[in-house]
Amino acid sequence: MFTKALTMMSILVASVALATLSTTAVAGGNNTELKLRADLSGKTLASGKAKYRERMRDNTLEQRFDIEVEDATPGDQMMVQVNGVTFGTIIINDFGVGELQFRTSTFIDDPGDGEPIPTDFPRLQPGDVVTVGPLNGAFALD
């Protein structure tokens, strides 16, 4: 009796683990999502973070790319590069803060959702590098 209960419990645990893995898999079918984060730092007081997310939504690849910088010099213009390719510029406001948001245009339904993501923007992976002015960081799973 104990052995049968232990076997049933093992099957249940394995089923739950398999279901969890299938819904959190990285980059693939319609139910998958990839989330990356890079902490930005450099030889300056400024710091920041970059986030990237991709998933399939309504059979369309949805990409989100967000960068936030703080403690930077007001008025500075910081070029944004991903793996050495320039994708935009952040202008630092009077409070030393700046941000850039890109979204797949199909899913922009509010002015606060950001700008359409450039058509040549890559699908990011862990280890890809983002540079924002004097700051940089490498993406890792979030």
PDB file of C-alpha atoms in Angstrom:
ATOM      1  CA  MET A   1       0.000   0.000   0.000  1.00  0.00           C
ATOM      2  CA  PHE A   2       2.793   2.437   0.958  1.00  0.00           C
ATOM      3  CA  THR A   3       4.710   1.602  -2.246  1.00  0.00           C
ATOM      4  CA  LYS A   4       1.619   2.215  -4.395  1.00  0.00           C
ATOM      5  CA  ALA A   5       0.990   5.594  -2.712  1.00  0.00           C
ATOM      6  CA  LEU A   6       4.650   6.556  -3.167  1.00  0.00           C
ATOM      7  CA  THR A   7       4.488   5.612  -6.861  1.00  0.00           C
ATOM      8  CA  MET A   8       1.309   7.655  -7.373  1.00  0.00           C
ATOM      9  CA  MET A   9       2.896  10.632  -5.613  1.00  0.00           C
ATOM     10  CA  SER A  10       6.001  10.354  -7.838  1.00  0.00           C
ATOM     11  CA  ILE A  11       3.832  10.321 -10.970  1.00  0.00           C
ATOM     12  CA  LEU A  12       1.924  13.387  -9.754  1.00  0.00           C
ATOM     13  CA  VAL A  13       5.125  15.319  -8.985  1.00  0.00           C
ATOM     14  CA  ALA A  14       6.607  14.399 -12.378  1.00  0.00           C
ATOM     15  CA  SER A  15       3.410  15.508 -14.168  1.00  0.00           C
ATOM     16  CA  VAL A  16       3.385  18.876 -12.412  1.00  0.00           C
ATOM     17  CA  ALA A  17       7.087  19.404 -13.189  1.00  0.00           C
ATOM     18  CA  LEU A  18       6.562  18.545 -16.862  1.00  0.00           C
ATOM     19  CA  ALA A  19       3.591  20.924 -17.131  1.00  0.00           C
ATOM     20  CA  THR A  20       5.622  23.711 -15.532  1.00  0.00           C
ATOM     21  CA  LEU A  21       8.541  23.179 -17.912  1.00  0.00           C
ATOM     22  CA  SER A  22       6.324  23.186 -20.979  1.00  0.00           C
ATOM     23  CA  THR A  23       4.790  26.592 -20.140  1.00  0.00           C
ATOM     24  CA  THR A  24       8.051  28.322 -19.170  1.00  0.00           C
ATOM     25  CA  ALA A  25      10.252  27.096 -22.012  1.00  0.00           C
ATOM     26  CA  VAL A  26      12.459  29.692 -23.675  1.00  0.00           C
ATOM     27  CA  ALA A  27      11.789  30.915 -27.235  1.00  0.00           C
ATOM     28  CA  GLY A  28       9.722  28.518 -29.276  1.00  0.00           C
ATOM     29  CA  GLY A  29       6.003  27.840 -29.693  1.00  0.00           C
ATOM     30  CA  ASN A  30       2.957  29.965 -28.987  1.00  0.00           C
ATOM     31  CA  ASN A  31       3.024  29.573 -25.181  1.00  0.00           C
ATOM     32  CA  THR A  32       6.645  30.519 -24.602  1.00  0.00           C
ATOM     33  CA  GLU A  33       8.248  33.667 -23.338  1.00  0.00           C
ATOM     34  CA  LEU A  34      11.820  34.901 -22.975  1.00  0.00           C
ATOM     35  CA  LYS A  35      12.685  37.558 -20.389  1.00  0.00           C
ATOM     36  CA  LEU A  36      16.156  39.093 -20.151  1.00  0.00           C
ATOM     37  CA  ARG A  37      17.657  41.810 -17.963  1.00  0.00           C
ATOM     38  CA  ALA A  38      20.953  43.713 -18.045  1.00  0.00           C
ATOM     39  CA  ASP A  39      22.202  45.937 -15.225  1.00  0.00           C
ATOM     40  CA  LEU A  40      24.012  48.925 -16.696  1.00  0.00           C
ATOM     41  CA  SER A  41      27.091  50.463 -15.127  1.00  0.00           C
ATOM     42  CA  GLY A  42      30.306  52.209 -16.085  1.00  0.00           C
ATOM     43  CA  LYS A  43      32.922  54.687 -14.901  1.00  0.00           C
ATOM     44  CA  THR A  44      30.298  57.271 -13.959  1.00  0.00           C
ATOM     45  CA  LEU A  45      27.716  57.864 -11.235  1.00  0.00           C
ATOM     46  CA  ALA A  46      24.941  56.979 -13.670  1.00  0.00           C
ATOM     47  CA  SER A  47      23.414  53.511 -13.686  1.00  0.00           C
ATOM     48  CA  GLY A  48      20.505  51.792 -15.313  1.00  0.00           C
ATOM     49  CA  LYS A  49      18.796  48.646 -16.442  1.00  0.00           C
ATOM     50  CA  ALA A  50      17.671  47.190 -19.731  1.00  0.00           C
ATOM     51  CA  LYS A  51      14.875  44.665 -20.102  1.00  0.00           C
ATOM     52  CA  TYR A  52      13.903  42.557 -23.082  1.00  0.00           C
ATOM     53  CA  ARG A  53      10.897  40.306 -23.470  1.00  0.00           C
ATOM     54  CA  GLU A  54       9.656  38.282 -26.387  1.00  0.00           C
ATOM     55  CA  ARG A  55       6.723  35.960 -26.797  1.00  0.00           C
ATOM     56  CA  MET A  56       4.343  34.719 -29.445  1.00  0.00           C
ATOM     57  CA  ARG A  57       0.992  36.456 -29.246  1.00  0.00           C
ATOM     58  CA  ASP A  58      -1.791  35.834 -31.747  1.00  0.00           C
ATOM     59  CA  ASN A  59       0.772  34.072 -33.975  1.00  0.00           C
ATOM     60  CA  THR A  60       2.911  37.231 -34.067  1.00  0.00           C
ATOM     61  CA  LEU A  61       6.283  37.754 -32.381  1.00  0.00           C
ATOM     62  CA  GLU A  62       5.864  40.416 -29.689  1.00  0.00           C
ATOM     63  CA  GLN A  63       9.110  42.117 -28.610  1.00  0.00           C
ATOM     64  CA  ARG A  64       9.527  44.645 -25.816  1.00  0.00           C
ATOM     65  CA  PHE A  65      12.776  46.485 -25.140  1.00  0.00           C
ATOM     66  CA  ASP A  66      13.013  48.969 -22.261  1.00  0.00           C
ATOM     67  CA  ILE A  67      15.951  50.974 -20.935  1.00  0.00           C
ATOM     68  CA  GLU A  68      15.994  53.212 -17.863  1.00  0.00           C
ATOM     69  CA  VAL A  69      18.969  55.359 -16.829  1.00  0.00           C
ATOM     70  CA  GLU A  70      19.279  57.371 -13.607  1.00  0.00           C
ATOM     71  CA  ASP A  71      21.803  59.668 -11.927  1.00  0.00           C
ATOM     72  CA  ALA A  72      23.052  60.847 -15.326  1.00  0.00           C
ATOM     73  CA  THR A  73      23.969  64.408 -16.289  1.00  0.00           C
ATOM     74  CA  PRO A  74      20.864  66.413 -17.318  1.00  0.00           C
ATOM     75  CA  GLY A  75      20.854  67.192 -21.031  1.00  0.00           C
ATOM     76  CA  ASP A  76      23.225  64.355 -21.953  1.00  0.00           C
ATOM     77  CA  GLN A  77      22.406  62.382 -25.076  1.00  0.00           C
ATOM     78  CA  MET A  78      23.238  58.693 -24.748  1.00  0.00           C
ATOM     79  CA  MET A  79      23.462  56.483 -27.811  1.00  0.00           C
ATOM     80  CA  VAL A  80      21.798  53.069 -27.368  1.00  0.00           C
ATOM     81  CA  GLN A  81      23.541  50.108 -28.982  1.00  0.00           C
ATOM     82  CA  VAL A  82      22.815  46.401 -28.944  1.00  0.00           C
ATOM     83  CA  ASN A  83      25.775  44.213 -29.857  1.00  0.00           C
ATOM     84  CA  GLY A  84      27.452  47.277 -31.397  1.00  0.00           C
ATOM     85  CA  VAL A  85      24.487  48.324 -33.585  1.00  0.00           C
ATOM     86  CA  THR A  86      22.840  51.685 -32.817  1.00  0.00           C
ATOM     87  CA  PHE A  87      19.070  51.672 -32.249  1.00  0.00           C
ATOM     88  CA  GLY A  88      18.365  55.080 -30.729  1.00  0.00           C
ATOM     89  CA  THR A  89      19.327  57.875 -28.362  1.00  0.00           C
ATOM     90  CA  ILE A  90      18.203  58.667 -24.837  1.00  0.00           C
ATOM     91  CA  ILE A  91      18.068  62.331 -23.807  1.00  0.00           C
ATOM     92  CA  ILE A  92      18.512  62.748 -20.047  1.00  0.00           C
ATOM     93  CA  ASN A  93      15.913  64.996 -18.398  1.00  0.00           C
ATOM     94  CA  ASP A  94      16.441  67.700 -15.729  1.00  0.00           C
ATOM     95  CA  PHE A  95      16.251  65.051 -12.991  1.00  0.00           C
ATOM     96  CA  GLY A  96      19.081  62.948 -14.436  1.00  0.00           C
ATOM     97  CA  VAL A  97      16.700  60.280 -15.739  1.00  0.00           C
ATOM     98  CA  GLY A  98      16.126  58.947 -19.242  1.00  0.00           C
ATOM     99  CA  GLU A  99      14.309  56.062 -20.858  1.00  0.00           C
ATOM    100  CA  LEU A 100      13.693  54.347 -24.149  1.00  0.00           C
ATOM    101  CA  GLN A 101      10.863  51.936 -24.912  1.00  0.00           C
ATOM    102  CA  PHE A 102      10.361  49.888 -28.051  1.00  0.00           C
ATOM    103  CA  ARG A 103       7.390  47.582 -28.740  1.00  0.00           C
ATOM    104  CA  THR A 104       6.196  45.527 -31.665  1.00  0.00           C
ATOM    105  CA  SER A 105       3.964  48.051 -33.452  1.00  0.00           C
ATOM    106  CA  THR A 106       1.008  45.668 -33.695  1.00  0.00           C
ATOM    107  CA  PHE A 107       0.698  45.741 -29.899  1.00  0.00           C
ATOM    108  CA  ILE A 108       1.038  49.491 -29.305  1.00  0.00           C
ATOM    109  CA  ASP A 109      -2.397  50.692 -28.236  1.00  0.00           C
ATOM    110  CA  ASP A 110      -1.464  53.531 -25.895  1.00  0.00           C
ATOM    111  CA  PRO A 111       0.961  56.481 -26.297  1.00  0.00           C
ATOM    112  CA  GLY A 112       2.800  55.291 -23.144  1.00  0.00           C
ATOM    113  CA  ASP A 113       3.626  51.944 -24.764  1.00  0.00           C
ATOM    114  CA  GLY A 114       6.748  53.304 -26.443  1.00  0.00           C
ATOM    115  CA  GLU A 115       7.922  53.558 -30.031  1.00  0.00           C
ATOM    116  CA  PRO A 116       7.655  50.835 -32.688  1.00  0.00           C
ATOM    117  CA  ILE A 117      10.600  48.474 -32.464  1.00  0.00           C
ATOM    118  CA  PRO A 118      12.982  48.898 -35.427  1.00  0.00           C
ATOM    119  CA  THR A 119      12.438  46.270 -38.114  1.00  0.00           C
ATOM    120  CA  ASP A 120      16.105  45.227 -37.903  1.00  0.00           C
ATOM    121  CA  PHE A 121      16.066  44.832 -34.102  1.00  0.00           C
ATOM    122  CA  PRO A 122      17.490  41.392 -33.225  1.00  0.00           C
ATOM    123  CA  ARG A 123      15.943  38.631 -31.148  1.00  0.00           C
ATOM    124  CA  LEU A 124      18.117  38.877 -28.038  1.00  0.00           C
ATOM    125  CA  GLN A 125      19.686  36.022 -26.100  1.00  0.00           C
ATOM    126  CA  PRO A 126      21.595  35.749 -22.806  1.00  0.00           C
ATOM    127  CA  GLY A 127      25.078  37.219 -23.257  1.00  0.00           C
ATOM    128  CA  ASP A 128      24.041  39.899 -25.755  1.00  0.00           C
ATOM    129  CA  VAL A 129      25.449  43.316 -24.798  1.00  0.00           C
ATOM    130  CA  VAL A 130      23.648  46.650 -24.494  1.00  0.00           C
ATOM    131  CA  THR A 131      25.554  49.943 -24.348  1.00  0.00           C
ATOM    132  CA  VAL A 132      23.956  53.242 -23.329  1.00  0.00           C
ATOM    133  CA  GLY A 133      26.458  56.083 -23.572  1.00  0.00           C
ATOM    134  CA  PRO A 134      29.226  55.213 -21.061  1.00  0.00           C
ATOM    135  CA  LEU A 135      27.161  52.394 -19.490  1.00  0.00           C
ATOM    136  CA  ASN A 136      26.989  48.779 -20.552  1.00  0.00           C
ATOM    137  CA  GLY A 137      25.770  45.391 -19.427  1.00  0.00           C
ATOM    138  CA  ALA A 138      25.196  41.862 -20.650  1.00  0.00           C
ATOM    139  CA  PHE A 139      21.745  40.303 -20.786  1.00  0.00           C
ATOM    140  CA  ALA A 140      20.928  37.366 -18.534  1.00  0.00           C
ATOM    141  CA  LEU A 141      17.708  35.457 -17.934  1.00  0.00           C
ATOM    142  CA  ASP A 142      15.342  37.399 -15.689  1.00  0.00           C
TER     143      ASP A 142
END
